[in-house]
């Protein structure tokens, strides 16, 4: 029997595991070679073949053992968004497998134009788009035509859907593009967001949102005027470990949060790269990676700081940091009394971690802001013992999760959680941090009493 003769079952014909076991038990397990006939829809429980040993003749006349083709029962919902359920084989002693992926047919996915083909686009965003459920790459924008042609071939983008910065506005005539993803140096986020909204497209913009709060406000205004959605790419909001910790903290599971210690540090090179040029980057370690400590803390606590106190330093001998800061350390005071200590550095080996200390325990996340490799430890007292636990969660591709979330916002006409106002609030706080460092004094921020004041509706994964 060849593959085409395999016993396929239509949607209506699938049988349950119980039926399968019953049917299988009626068959004699023996050394019968071959399989029974293909399963037909007879209205009765189909008879399933007992897979037994069989043999196959190779072109050189050798007999090798094989197994007859056979499809175990699977539940195949007609709704394309529901996962196929395969026959269970693992016991519930082990962690439950995630449901099988449910990618929508390509023509039902939201088309993205990816603008800027640098490290983030090539290393993460384009590969992630290939594994999305609701999103697909539909267009590219780059100043390097050779690079764009190659990337277009790699990801199956039509030549007619490749644009330069000069032809960018022509995206308005491309109905396959609904969302523009801005992955450019920070100084270009405002212009390309505004032009993109004017072209009638929704905008996903990389962090930091822009280089000043005035630019952020202009981006929000332009998207509102064009009636287009604007989301800032805070992937941590869609990352399962950080989501888990936020839910625990919001539920005060180990008592109220009291103190947070957070740092995000890495090492940079190449003084000519835009990240070391103030006009392009807006700043150094703070807006690039320190922003994760700031935004994630606000996300976990759900409240806004009322005061910041900061210190900034650059080694005067190091040409990398002649324009932007090498290190920034800052403290934030929150209305509930939570104190937060943050640091970011551009000249040390990778270190990305936070610990949230609560009345009766703590949560510590290592590799907290990394693309992969999160390690969560929790601690709490339990009578005479202290319980320290390692929590393991099935990881998700953060970029795919973030893009699919935004695609769903567009499909369902919902406001995104990681809104433009959220990006603007981070920018205001970073401006206060720089002011504090410059003036060597604490800087007060307006009291915001509302919880999660700047974010859109809470996604299902974050609900209690
Ligand atoms: P990159 O330097 O690797 O790529 C930037 C690309 O922008 C370049 O390749 C080029 O194609 C284009 N570009 C257009 N005009 C340019 C100019 N004047 N100078 C330099 N490049 C120009 O940068 P990246 O690491 O891909 O970062 C792009 C954006 O993504 C930044 O805003 C950054 O903060 C953000 N980012 C976010 C994450 C995340 O995890 N969300 C990670 C890395 C970067």
Short mmCIF file of C-alpha atoms and ligand atoms in Angstrom, two decimals:
data_model
loop_
_atom_site.label_atom_id
_atom_site.label_comp_id
_atom_site.label_asym_id
_atom_site.label_seq_id
_atom_site.Cartn_x
_atom_site.Cartn_y
_atom_site.Cartn_z
CA UNK A 1 0.00 0.00 0.00
CA UNK A 2 1.35 3.43 -0.84
CA UNK A 3 0.74 6.77 0.79
CA UNK A 4 -2.14 7.66 -1.54
CA UNK A 5 -3.99 4.61 -0.35
CA UNK A 6 -3.61 5.67 3.24
CA UNK A 7 -6.84 5.53 5.17
CA UNK A 8 -7.86 9.17 5.34
CA UNK A 9 -10.83 10.12 7.46
CA UNK A 10 -12.97 13.09 6.64
CA UNK A 11 -13.90 15.61 9.33
CA UNK A 12 -17.19 13.86 9.98
CA UNK A 13 -15.59 10.45 10.09
CA UNK A 14 -13.06 10.83 12.89
CA UNK A 15 -13.50 8.45 15.77
CA UNK A 16 -12.78 9.06 19.41
CA UNK A 17 -9.93 7.48 21.27
CA UNK A 18 -12.48 5.32 23.13
CA UNK A 19 -13.90 4.06 19.83
CA UNK A 20 -10.39 3.51 18.57
CA UNK A 21 -9.40 1.41 21.57
CA UNK A 22 -12.61 -0.60 21.28
CA UNK A 23 -12.06 -1.22 17.59
CA UNK A 24 -8.41 -2.08 18.10
CA UNK A 25 -9.22 -4.57 20.85
CA UNK A 26 -11.43 -6.57 18.46
CA UNK A 27 -8.52 -7.25 16.17
CA UNK A 28 -6.12 -10.04 16.76
CA UNK A 29 -2.58 -8.92 17.28
CA UNK A 30 -0.57 -11.31 15.20
CA UNK A 31 2.11 -11.66 12.64
CA UNK A 32 -0.17 -10.69 9.78
CA UNK A 33 1.71 -8.83 7.13
CA UNK A 34 0.03 -5.84 5.54
CA UNK A 35 -2.98 -3.83 6.59
CA UNK A 36 -6.72 -4.05 6.17
CA UNK A 37 -8.50 -2.07 3.53
CA UNK A 38 -8.76 1.69 3.61
CA UNK A 39 -11.38 2.94 6.01
CA UNK A 40 -14.60 3.90 4.31
CA UNK A 41 -17.44 5.96 5.68
CA UNK A 42 -19.99 3.21 6.39
CA UNK A 43 -21.85 4.80 9.27
CA UNK A 44 -20.35 2.18 11.57
CA UNK A 45 -17.25 2.39 13.71
CA UNK A 46 -14.42 1.92 11.26
CA UNK A 47 -12.15 -1.04 11.69
CA UNK A 48 -8.63 0.03 12.28
CA UNK A 49 -5.72 -2.03 11.07
CA UNK A 50 -3.29 -3.41 13.57
CA UNK A 51 0.04 -2.07 12.39
CA UNK A 52 2.22 -5.12 12.05
CA UNK A 53 5.59 -5.73 10.53
CA UNK A 54 5.73 -5.70 6.80
CA UNK A 55 8.52 -5.57 4.26
CA UNK A 56 9.61 -3.42 1.36
CA UNK A 57 11.77 -4.39 -1.63
CA UNK A 58 14.50 -1.85 -2.37
CA UNK A 59 15.53 -1.14 -6.03
CA UNK A 60 18.57 -3.41 -5.47
CA UNK A 61 16.34 -6.30 -4.43
CA UNK A 62 17.00 -6.08 -0.71
CA UNK A 63 14.10 -6.76 1.66
CA UNK A 64 13.86 -4.24 4.46
CA UNK A 65 11.27 -4.18 7.17
CA UNK A 66 8.77 -1.34 7.29
CA UNK A 67 5.30 -0.64 8.67
CA UNK A 68 2.09 -0.31 6.74
CA UNK A 69 0.81 3.28 6.51
CA UNK A 70 -1.83 4.08 9.02
CA UNK A 71 -3.50 7.29 10.34
CA UNK A 72 -4.41 7.18 14.02
CA UNK A 73 -7.64 8.92 15.03
CA UNK A 74 -7.47 12.71 15.10
CA UNK A 75 -10.10 15.29 15.94
CA UNK A 76 -10.24 17.74 13.04
CA UNK A 77 -12.54 20.69 13.82
CA UNK A 78 -14.06 22.36 10.78
CA UNK A 79 -13.25 25.78 12.29
CA UNK A 80 -9.80 26.61 10.88
CA UNK A 81 -8.84 28.53 14.03
CA UNK A 82 -9.30 25.45 16.25
CA UNK A 83 -6.36 23.06 16.74
CA UNK A 84 -6.27 19.52 15.38
CA UNK A 85 -6.23 17.10 18.31
CA UNK A 86 -3.96 14.17 17.81
CA UNK A 87 -4.09 10.88 19.64
CA UNK A 88 -2.68 11.25 23.14
CA UNK A 89 0.44 9.28 23.97
CA UNK A 90 1.98 11.09 26.95
CA UNK A 91 0.71 10.65 30.48
CA UNK A 92 -0.46 13.60 32.56
CA UNK A 93 2.50 13.04 34.85
CA UNK A 94 4.41 15.24 32.40
CA UNK A 95 3.62 18.78 31.29
CA UNK A 96 0.72 18.95 28.86
CA UNK A 97 1.83 19.65 25.30
CA UNK A 98 0.71 22.96 23.80
CA UNK A 99 -2.17 22.65 21.29
CA UNK A 100 -1.09 22.09 17.69
CA UNK A 101 -0.51 25.39 15.84
CA UNK A 102 -3.47 26.87 13.97
CA UNK A 103 -2.10 29.07 11.20
CA UNK A 104 -4.81 30.75 9.15
CA UNK A 105 -4.74 30.27 5.38
CA UNK A 106 -2.34 32.86 3.89
CA UNK A 107 -5.15 34.89 2.30
CA UNK A 108 -6.83 35.33 5.70
CA UNK A 109 -3.70 36.68 7.43
CA UNK A 110 -2.89 40.34 7.95
CA UNK A 111 -0.18 41.57 5.55
CA UNK A 112 2.84 43.39 7.03
CA UNK A 113 5.28 45.73 5.35
CA UNK A 114 8.60 45.48 7.19
CA UNK A 115 10.50 48.78 7.04
CA UNK A 116 14.29 48.62 7.52
CA UNK A 117 16.14 45.37 6.92
CA UNK A 118 18.70 45.44 9.73
CA UNK A 119 19.52 43.02 12.54
CA UNK A 120 16.12 42.88 14.16
CA UNK A 121 14.18 42.44 10.91
CA UNK A 122 16.49 39.79 9.44
CA UNK A 123 17.31 37.90 12.65
CA UNK A 124 13.91 37.91 14.34
CA UNK A 125 10.94 39.58 12.67
CA UNK A 126 10.97 37.97 9.22
CA UNK A 127 11.61 34.44 10.57
CA UNK A 128 8.87 35.01 13.17
CA UNK A 129 6.39 36.13 10.50
CA UNK A 130 6.84 32.71 8.88
CA UNK A 131 5.60 31.08 12.08
CA UNK A 132 2.66 33.41 12.71
CA UNK A 133 -0.96 32.40 12.83
CA UNK A 134 -2.58 35.65 11.72
CA UNK A 135 0.28 37.60 10.13
CA UNK A 136 2.41 37.32 7.02
CA UNK A 137 5.03 39.38 5.27
CA UNK A 138 3.47 41.22 2.31
CA UNK A 139 6.01 43.97 1.50
CA UNK A 140 9.52 45.21 2.26
CA UNK A 141 11.03 48.70 2.50
CA UNK A 142 14.79 49.26 2.34
CA UNK A 143 17.41 51.61 0.95
CA UNK A 144 19.61 48.69 -0.12
CA UNK A 145 17.99 47.23 -3.23
CA UNK A 146 20.33 44.20 -3.50
CA UNK A 147 19.65 43.22 0.09
CA UNK A 148 15.91 43.72 -0.37
CA UNK A 149 15.85 41.61 -3.57
CA UNK A 150 17.55 38.74 -1.76
CA UNK A 151 15.25 38.99 1.27
CA UNK A 152 12.23 39.15 -1.06
CA UNK A 153 13.37 35.89 -2.70
CA UNK A 154 13.97 34.27 0.69
CA UNK A 155 10.52 35.12 2.03
CA UNK A 156 8.46 35.03 -1.17
CA UNK A 157 7.72 38.76 -1.40
CA UNK A 158 6.73 39.99 -4.87
CA UNK A 159 9.10 42.43 -6.59
CA UNK A 160 6.16 44.83 -6.99
CA UNK A 161 5.80 44.85 -3.17
CA UNK A 162 9.39 46.05 -2.57
CA UNK A 163 9.74 49.78 -1.85
CA UNK A 164 12.57 52.20 -1.16
CA UNK A 165 12.34 55.09 1.32
CA UNK A 166 11.54 57.31 -1.67
CA UNK A 167 8.64 55.12 -2.86
CA UNK A 168 7.45 54.30 0.69
CA UNK A 169 4.26 56.39 0.38
CA UNK A 170 3.14 54.20 -2.54
CA UNK A 171 2.30 51.54 0.05
CA UNK A 172 -1.08 53.25 0.14
CA UNK A 173 -1.87 51.58 -3.20
CA UNK A 174 -0.97 48.09 -1.97
CA UNK A 175 -4.13 46.43 -0.62
CA UNK A 176 -2.14 43.41 0.61
CA UNK A 177 -0.52 45.56 3.31
CA UNK A 178 -2.63 46.41 6.36
CA UNK A 179 0.15 46.97 8.93
CA UNK A 180 3.50 48.73 8.57
CA UNK A 181 6.17 47.55 11.03
CA UNK A 182 8.76 50.32 11.60
CA UNK A 183 12.16 48.75 12.39
CA UNK A 184 14.38 51.78 11.75
CA UNK A 185 16.80 53.81 13.89
CA UNK A 186 14.87 55.60 16.66
CA UNK A 187 15.14 59.04 15.04
CA UNK A 188 13.13 57.79 12.02
CA UNK A 189 10.21 56.23 13.95
CA UNK A 190 8.14 59.43 14.02
CA UNK A 191 8.44 60.30 10.34
CA UNK A 192 7.74 56.77 9.05
CA UNK A 193 4.86 56.25 11.47
CA UNK A 194 3.21 59.49 10.39
CA UNK A 195 3.75 58.83 6.68
CA UNK A 196 2.53 55.24 7.14
CA UNK A 197 -0.69 56.37 8.85
CA UNK A 198 -1.21 58.92 6.08
CA UNK A 199 -0.89 56.02 3.62
CA UNK A 200 -3.88 54.45 5.40
CA UNK A 201 -2.01 51.68 7.22
CA UNK A 202 -1.99 50.59 10.87
CA UNK A 203 1.41 50.99 12.53
CA UNK A 204 3.51 48.68 14.70
CA UNK A 205 6.53 50.75 15.77
CA UNK A 206 9.66 49.44 17.45
CA UNK A 207 10.69 50.71 20.86
CA UNK A 208 11.67 53.30 21.95
CA UNK A 209 8.67 54.97 20.35
CA UNK A 210 10.72 58.05 19.31
CA UNK A 211 13.39 60.43 20.55
CA UNK A 212 11.14 62.93 22.35
CA UNK A 213 7.68 63.12 23.89
CA UNK A 214 6.76 65.78 21.29
CA UNK A 215 7.50 63.26 18.51
CA UNK A 216 5.48 60.58 20.35
CA UNK A 217 2.51 62.92 20.60
CA UNK A 218 2.74 63.77 16.89
CA UNK A 219 2.68 60.04 16.07
CA UNK A 220 -0.41 59.48 18.23
CA UNK A 221 -2.16 62.47 16.69
CA UNK A 222 -1.37 61.36 13.12
CA UNK A 223 -2.69 57.83 13.72
CA UNK A 224 -5.82 59.17 15.40
CA UNK A 225 -6.43 61.60 12.54
CA UNK A 226 -6.05 58.82 9.98
CA UNK A 227 -8.21 56.51 12.13
CA UNK A 228 -5.41 53.94 12.17
CA UNK A 229 -4.19 51.83 15.10
CA UNK A 230 -0.77 52.42 16.63
CA UNK A 231 1.02 49.82 18.71
CA UNK A 232 4.51 50.02 20.22
CA UNK A 233 6.45 46.77 20.01
CA UNK A 234 6.78 45.97 23.71
CA UNK A 235 7.27 42.23 23.18
CA UNK A 236 7.61 41.61 26.94
CA UNK A 237 3.85 42.24 27.28
CA UNK A 238 3.30 39.08 25.19
CA UNK A 239 6.03 36.89 26.74
CA UNK A 240 4.65 34.08 28.95
CA UNK A 241 7.07 34.33 31.94
CA UNK A 242 6.57 38.08 32.30
CA UNK A 243 2.82 37.59 31.87
CA UNK A 244 2.84 34.94 34.60
CA UNK A 245 4.67 37.23 37.04
CA UNK A 246 2.38 40.17 36.30
CA UNK A 247 -0.68 38.03 37.05
CA UNK A 248 0.82 36.80 40.35
CA UNK A 249 1.73 40.32 41.39
CA UNK A 250 -1.64 41.76 40.42
CA UNK A 251 -3.28 39.01 42.51
CA UNK A 252 -0.93 39.82 45.48
CA UNK A 253 -0.27 36.10 45.67
CA UNK A 254 2.81 36.53 47.90
CA UNK A 255 1.50 39.75 49.43
CA UNK A 256 1.92 43.25 48.06
CA UNK A 257 4.98 44.14 45.98
CA UNK A 258 7.42 46.35 47.89
CA UNK A 259 10.73 46.58 46.06
CA UNK A 260 11.99 45.83 42.53
CA UNK A 261 15.59 45.47 41.44
CA UNK A 262 16.05 45.39 37.64
CA UNK A 263 18.97 45.61 35.24
CA UNK A 264 19.51 45.17 31.51
CA UNK A 265 23.11 45.30 30.35
CA UNK A 266 25.09 44.33 27.25
CA UNK A 267 28.22 45.28 25.39
CA UNK A 268 28.38 47.37 22.23
CA UNK A 269 31.00 48.17 19.59
CA UNK A 270 31.41 50.34 16.45
CA UNK A 271 31.28 54.07 17.21
CA UNK A 272 29.85 54.72 13.72
CA UNK A 273 26.71 52.65 14.38
CA UNK A 274 23.54 54.76 14.83
CA UNK A 275 23.15 53.51 18.43
CA UNK A 276 26.20 55.62 19.38
CA UNK A 277 25.04 58.77 17.59
CA UNK A 278 22.76 60.90 19.74
CA UNK A 279 20.76 62.44 16.89
CA UNK A 280 19.82 58.97 15.65
CA UNK A 281 19.47 57.04 18.91
CA UNK A 282 18.18 59.76 21.25
CA UNK A 283 20.46 58.44 24.00
CA UNK A 284 22.60 55.44 24.86
CA UNK A 285 21.88 52.43 27.04
CA UNK A 286 18.74 53.98 28.58
CA UNK A 287 16.39 54.26 25.56
CA UNK A 288 17.80 51.14 23.90
CA UNK A 289 17.90 48.53 26.69
CA UNK A 290 17.28 50.35 30.00
CA UNK A 291 13.78 51.01 28.65
CA UNK A 292 13.00 47.32 29.29
CA UNK A 293 13.57 47.78 33.04
CA UNK A 294 11.35 50.86 33.02
CA UNK A 295 8.53 49.52 30.87
CA UNK A 296 8.48 46.01 32.36
CA UNK A 297 8.35 47.37 35.93
CA UNK A 298 5.42 49.64 35.01
CA UNK A 299 3.75 46.65 33.29
CA UNK A 300 4.22 44.34 36.30
CA UNK A 301 3.05 46.87 38.88
CA UNK A 302 0.30 48.47 36.78
CA UNK A 303 1.07 51.87 38.32
CA UNK A 304 3.09 54.93 37.33
CA UNK A 305 6.14 56.43 39.09
CA UNK A 306 5.76 59.75 40.90
CA UNK A 307 9.47 60.50 41.27
CA UNK A 308 12.77 59.51 39.64
CA UNK A 309 16.35 59.99 40.72
CA UNK A 310 19.15 59.13 38.28
CA UNK A 311 22.86 58.94 37.63
CA UNK A 312 24.45 58.80 34.16
CA UNK A 313 28.08 58.18 33.27
CA UNK A 314 30.32 57.67 30.21
CA UNK A 315 34.01 56.78 30.26
CA UNK A 316 35.61 59.92 28.72
CA UNK A 317 38.38 57.75 27.19
CA UNK A 318 35.95 55.51 25.29
CA UNK A 319 35.00 56.84 21.80
CA UNK A 320 31.84 54.69 21.80
CA UNK A 321 30.34 56.94 24.43
CA UNK A 322 31.37 60.39 23.31
CA UNK A 323 27.73 61.23 22.44
CA UNK A 324 25.56 58.76 24.35
CA UNK A 325 25.65 57.41 27.90
CA UNK A 326 27.49 54.22 28.73
CA UNK A 327 25.63 53.56 31.96
CA UNK A 328 22.50 54.86 33.63
CA UNK A 329 21.27 53.92 37.07
CA UNK A 330 18.03 55.26 38.46
CA UNK A 331 15.45 54.84 41.20
CA UNK A 332 11.70 55.25 40.92
CA UNK A 333 9.13 55.85 43.63
CA UNK A 334 5.56 54.61 43.02
CA UNK A 335 2.36 55.90 44.66
CA UNK A 336 1.76 52.60 46.52
CA UNK A 337 5.19 52.99 48.15
CA UNK A 338 6.98 50.46 45.92
CA UNK A 339 10.60 51.51 45.37
CA UNK A 340 12.38 50.42 42.19
CA UNK A 341 16.10 50.29 41.52
CA UNK A 342 17.18 50.05 37.86
CA UNK A 343 20.47 49.99 35.96
CA UNK A 344 21.51 49.67 32.35
CA UNK A 345 25.01 49.41 30.88
CA UNK A 346 26.46 49.34 27.35
CA UNK A 347 29.89 48.09 28.35
CA UNK A 348 29.49 44.85 30.31
CA UNK A 349 28.72 41.24 29.41
CA UNK A 350 24.99 40.34 28.93
CA UNK A 351 23.01 40.59 32.21
CA UNK A 352 19.24 40.89 32.10
CA UNK A 353 17.41 40.20 35.29
CA UNK A 354 14.86 41.46 37.79
CA UNK A 355 13.61 40.50 41.20
CA UNK A 356 10.24 41.64 42.52
CA UNK A 357 10.23 41.47 46.32
CA UNK A 358 6.84 41.20 47.96
CA UNK A 359 5.63 41.02 51.58
CA UNK A 360 5.88 37.23 51.73
CA UNK A 361 8.13 36.16 48.88
CA UNK A 362 9.88 37.11 45.67
CA UNK A 363 9.89 36.42 41.93
CA UNK A 364 13.21 36.47 40.14
CA UNK A 365 13.43 36.32 36.35
CA UNK A 366 16.81 35.77 34.73
CA UNK A 367 17.20 36.58 31.02
CA UNK A 368 14.08 38.60 31.73
CA UNK A 369 14.29 40.76 28.59
CA UNK A 370 16.08 38.29 26.30
CA UNK A 371 14.48 36.77 23.20
CA UNK A 372 14.69 33.28 24.78
CA UNK A 373 16.01 31.50 27.87
CA UNK A 374 13.89 33.02 30.67
CA UNK A 375 14.52 31.35 34.04
CA UNK A 376 12.00 32.00 36.78
CA UNK A 377 12.64 31.30 40.46
CA UNK A 378 10.20 32.10 43.23
CA UNK A 379 10.61 31.99 46.99
CA UNK A 380 8.24 32.05 49.93
CA UNK A 381 8.10 30.81 53.52
CA UNK A 382 5.95 27.76 54.21
CA UNK A 383 5.89 27.19 57.99
CA UNK A 384 9.34 26.23 59.06
CA UNK A 385 10.68 25.82 55.56
CA UNK A 386 11.39 28.20 52.71
CA UNK A 387 10.09 27.03 49.35
CA UNK A 388 12.15 28.05 46.38
CA UNK A 389 10.69 26.88 43.11
CA UNK A 390 11.82 26.95 39.51
CA UNK A 391 8.84 27.60 37.27
CA UNK A 392 9.04 26.28 33.74
CA UNK A 393 6.61 27.60 31.12
CA UNK A 394 6.36 26.62 27.45
CA UNK A 395 8.17 29.48 25.68
CA UNK A 396 6.62 31.41 22.80
CA UNK A 397 8.27 33.31 19.98
CA UNK A 398 7.78 36.79 21.39
CA UNK A 399 7.80 38.52 18.01
CA UNK A 400 5.22 36.14 16.53
CA UNK A 401 3.03 36.52 19.62
CA UNK A 402 3.26 40.31 19.48
CA UNK A 403 2.49 40.54 15.74
CA UNK A 404 -0.38 38.06 15.93
CA UNK A 405 -1.80 40.01 18.87
CA UNK A 406 -1.74 43.24 16.84
CA UNK A 407 -3.18 41.47 13.77
CA UNK A 408 -6.06 40.29 15.92
CA UNK A 409 -6.61 43.86 17.16
CA UNK A 410 -6.92 44.91 13.50
CA UNK A 411 -9.16 41.95 12.61
CA UNK A 412 -11.46 42.55 15.62
CA UNK A 413 -11.17 46.36 15.54
CA UNK A 414 -9.80 46.52 19.11
CA UNK A 415 -7.42 49.08 20.65
CA UNK A 416 -3.97 47.55 21.25
CA UNK A 417 -2.71 46.98 24.80
CA UNK A 418 0.79 48.40 24.08
CA UNK A 419 -0.61 51.72 22.88
CA UNK A 420 1.08 54.86 21.62
CA UNK A 421 0.20 56.48 24.96
CA UNK A 422 2.21 53.71 26.67
CA UNK A 423 5.25 54.60 24.54
CA UNK A 424 4.73 58.30 25.25
CA UNK A 425 4.61 57.68 29.02
CA UNK A 426 7.96 55.82 28.87
CA UNK A 427 9.42 58.70 26.90
CA UNK A 428 8.21 61.23 29.50
CA UNK A 429 9.79 59.18 32.29
CA UNK A 430 13.09 58.82 30.37
CA UNK A 431 13.15 62.59 29.91
CA UNK A 432 12.70 62.96 33.69
CA UNK A 433 15.53 60.44 34.26
CA UNK A 434 17.92 62.45 32.07
CA UNK A 435 16.79 65.67 33.75
CA UNK A 436 17.45 64.18 37.20
CA UNK A 437 20.96 63.07 36.16
CA UNK A 438 21.72 66.46 34.59
CA UNK A 439 20.48 68.46 37.55
CA UNK A 440 21.67 65.97 40.15
CA UNK A 441 18.34 65.97 41.99
CA UNK A 442 15.13 63.92 42.16
CA UNK A 443 12.48 64.88 39.58
CA UNK A 444 8.77 64.62 40.36
CA UNK A 445 6.22 63.21 37.91
CA UNK A 446 2.46 63.84 37.91
CA UNK A 447 0.42 61.46 40.08
CA UNK A 448 -1.57 59.05 37.89
CA UNK A 449 -4.16 57.34 40.05
CA UNK A 450 -5.74 55.08 37.44
CA UNK A 451 -4.26 51.58 37.13
CA UNK A 452 -2.82 50.60 33.73
CA UNK A 453 -3.63 54.15 32.72
CA UNK A 454 -1.89 54.18 29.35
CA UNK A 455 -2.59 50.68 28.05
CA UNK A 456 -5.46 49.35 25.98
CA UNK A 457 -7.83 46.57 27.06
CA UNK A 458 -6.09 43.73 28.95
CA UNK A 459 -5.43 40.74 26.63
CA UNK A 460 -6.95 37.38 27.70
CA UNK A 461 -3.52 35.97 28.67
CA UNK A 462 -3.18 38.67 31.34
CA UNK A 463 -6.62 38.31 32.85
CA UNK A 464 -6.90 36.70 36.28
P1 LIG B 1 20.04 47.92 12.68
O1 LIG B 1 21.06 48.98 12.63
O2 LIG B 1 20.50 46.52 12.63
O3 LIG B 1 19.01 48.13 11.48
C1 LIG B 1 18.47 49.36 11.17
C2 LIG B 1 18.16 49.37 9.69
O4 LIG B 1 17.54 50.61 9.39
C3 LIG B 1 19.42 49.32 8.81
O5 LIG B 1 19.79 48.02 8.46
C4 LIG B 1 18.94 50.06 7.59
O6 LIG B 1 18.32 49.12 6.75
C5 LIG B 1 17.86 50.98 8.07
N1 LIG B 1 18.23 52.40 8.03
C6 LIG B 1 17.58 53.35 7.36
N2 LIG B 1 18.14 54.54 7.53
C7 LIG B 1 19.19 54.37 8.34
C8 LIG B 1 20.14 55.23 8.89
N3 LIG B 1 20.11 56.55 8.66
N4 LIG B 1 21.09 54.71 9.66
C9 LIG B 1 21.12 53.39 9.94
N5 LIG B 1 20.22 52.51 9.46
C10 LIG B 1 19.25 52.99 8.65
O7 LIG B 1 19.13 48.19 13.95
P2 LIG B 1 18.17 47.15 14.67
O8 LIG B 1 18.90 46.51 15.77
O9 LIG B 1 17.49 46.31 13.68
O10 LIG B 1 17.14 48.18 15.38
C11 LIG B 1 16.08 48.77 14.65
C12 LIG B 1 14.99 49.23 15.64
O11 LIG B 1 14.51 48.11 16.34
C13 LIG B 1 15.47 50.20 16.70
O12 LIG B 1 14.46 51.12 16.99
C14 LIG B 1 15.71 49.34 17.93
O13 LIG B 1 15.56 50.01 19.14
C15 LIG B 1 14.65 48.29 17.75
N6 LIG B 1 15.02 47.00 18.34
C16 LIG B 1 14.08 46.36 19.08
C17 LIG B 1 14.36 45.12 19.62
C18 LIG B 1 13.31 44.35 20.36
O14 LIG B 1 13.62 43.36 20.98
N7 LIG B 1 12.06 44.77 20.29
C19 LIG B 1 15.63 44.55 19.44
C20 LIG B 1 16.55 45.23 18.66
C21 LIG B 1 16.24 46.46 18.12
#
